[in-house]
XYZ file of C-alpha atoms in Angstrom:
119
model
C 69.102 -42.067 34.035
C 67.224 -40.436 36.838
C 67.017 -36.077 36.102
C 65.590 -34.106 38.828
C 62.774 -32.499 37.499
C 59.068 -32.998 38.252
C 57.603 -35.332 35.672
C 54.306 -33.742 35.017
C 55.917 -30.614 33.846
C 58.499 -32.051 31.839
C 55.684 -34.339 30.109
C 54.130 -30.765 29.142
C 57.271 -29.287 28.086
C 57.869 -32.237 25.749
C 54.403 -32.394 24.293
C 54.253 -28.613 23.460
C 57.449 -28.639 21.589
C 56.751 -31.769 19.852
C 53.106 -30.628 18.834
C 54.875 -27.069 17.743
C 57.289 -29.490 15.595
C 54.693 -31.633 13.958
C 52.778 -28.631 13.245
C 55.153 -26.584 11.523
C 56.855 -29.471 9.561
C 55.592 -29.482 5.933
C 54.359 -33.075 4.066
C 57.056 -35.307 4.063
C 59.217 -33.595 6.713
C 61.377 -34.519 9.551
C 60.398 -34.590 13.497
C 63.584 -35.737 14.972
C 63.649 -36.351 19.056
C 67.469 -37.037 19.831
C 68.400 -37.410 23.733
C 72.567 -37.426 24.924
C 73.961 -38.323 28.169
C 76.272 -35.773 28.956
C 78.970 -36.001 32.256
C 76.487 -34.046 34.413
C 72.913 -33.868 32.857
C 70.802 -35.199 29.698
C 70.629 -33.095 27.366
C 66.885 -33.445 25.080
C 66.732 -31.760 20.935
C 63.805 -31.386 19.548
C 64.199 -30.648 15.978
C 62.024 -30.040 12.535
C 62.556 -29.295 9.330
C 60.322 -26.857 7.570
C 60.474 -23.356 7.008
C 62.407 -22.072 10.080
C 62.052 -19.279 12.401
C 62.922 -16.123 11.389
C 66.211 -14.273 12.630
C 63.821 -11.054 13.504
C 61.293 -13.848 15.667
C 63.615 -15.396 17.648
C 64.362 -13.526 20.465
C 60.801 -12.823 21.016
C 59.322 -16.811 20.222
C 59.053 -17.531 24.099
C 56.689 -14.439 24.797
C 53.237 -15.484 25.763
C 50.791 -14.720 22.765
C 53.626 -13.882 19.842
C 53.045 -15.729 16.945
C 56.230 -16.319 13.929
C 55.826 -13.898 10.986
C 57.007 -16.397 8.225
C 54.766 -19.283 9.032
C 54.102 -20.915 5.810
C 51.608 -23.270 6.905
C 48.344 -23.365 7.793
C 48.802 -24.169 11.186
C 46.288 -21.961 13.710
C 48.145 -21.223 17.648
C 47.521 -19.145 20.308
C 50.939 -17.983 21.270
C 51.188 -20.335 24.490
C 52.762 -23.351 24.182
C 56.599 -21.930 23.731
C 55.676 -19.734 26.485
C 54.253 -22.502 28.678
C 57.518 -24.327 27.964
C 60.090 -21.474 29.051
C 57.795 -20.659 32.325
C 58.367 -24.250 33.290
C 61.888 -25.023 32.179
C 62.391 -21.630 34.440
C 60.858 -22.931 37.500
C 63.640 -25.992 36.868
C 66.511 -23.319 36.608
C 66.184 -24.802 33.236
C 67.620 -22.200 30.085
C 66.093 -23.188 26.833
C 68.052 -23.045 23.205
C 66.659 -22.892 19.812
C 68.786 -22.906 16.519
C 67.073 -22.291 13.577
C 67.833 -21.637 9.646
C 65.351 -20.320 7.275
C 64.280 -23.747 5.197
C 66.420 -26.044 6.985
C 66.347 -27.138 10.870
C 64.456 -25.877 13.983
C 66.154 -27.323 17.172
C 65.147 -26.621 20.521
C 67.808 -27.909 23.127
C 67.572 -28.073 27.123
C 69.241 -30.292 29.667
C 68.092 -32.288 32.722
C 70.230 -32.608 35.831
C 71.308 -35.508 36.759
C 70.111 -36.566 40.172
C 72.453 -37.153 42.660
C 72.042 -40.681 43.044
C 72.901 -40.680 39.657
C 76.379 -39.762 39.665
């Protein structure tokens, strides 16, 4: 279906979260891209498994430069790409969900409007 939103950005928004994903999913993990029509809008999850995001990280994960305490990989970043993610999704009047569990699933959640021609 047709989503107003301005491709470009949206291709951004999906690579950083699937490049977060793939980076913080452990040897013989999960990356799991699942997309729903719902009555107004298409709703996108992004989800991993792995380690999860801390309870204490959370609310601070989409600040420019902030890096997750409980990492247990390897995996180098520079803080950006969530925040790249929520600056965009903002300019969209766009809100942003994540769901996480320590060793179990990461999900990151957002929905597309529907265009008008759509409905």
């Amino acid at each position: 279906p047709l989503v107003l939103a301005d491709v470009g950005m949206m291709e951004r928004v999906l690579q950083n979260l699937l490049e977060n994903a793939i980076k913080y999913t452990p040897q013989n993990g999960t990356v799991q891209v699942d997309v729903k029509k719902q009555i107004n809008a298409l709703e996108v999850n992004i989800s991993n498994t792995g380690a999860g995001i801390n309870e204490n990280d959370l609310p601070n994960i989409f600040n420019r430069y902030y890096k997750v305490s409980n990492t247990t990989t390897q995996a180098t970043s520079t803080g950006l790409g969530l925040a790249i993610v929520k600056n965009i999704l903002d300019i969209h009047n766009i809100t942003i969900h994540v769901h996480s569990q320590t060793n179990a699933l990461t999900t990151f959640t957002f929905s597309l409007p529907f265009a008008a021609s759509y409905n």
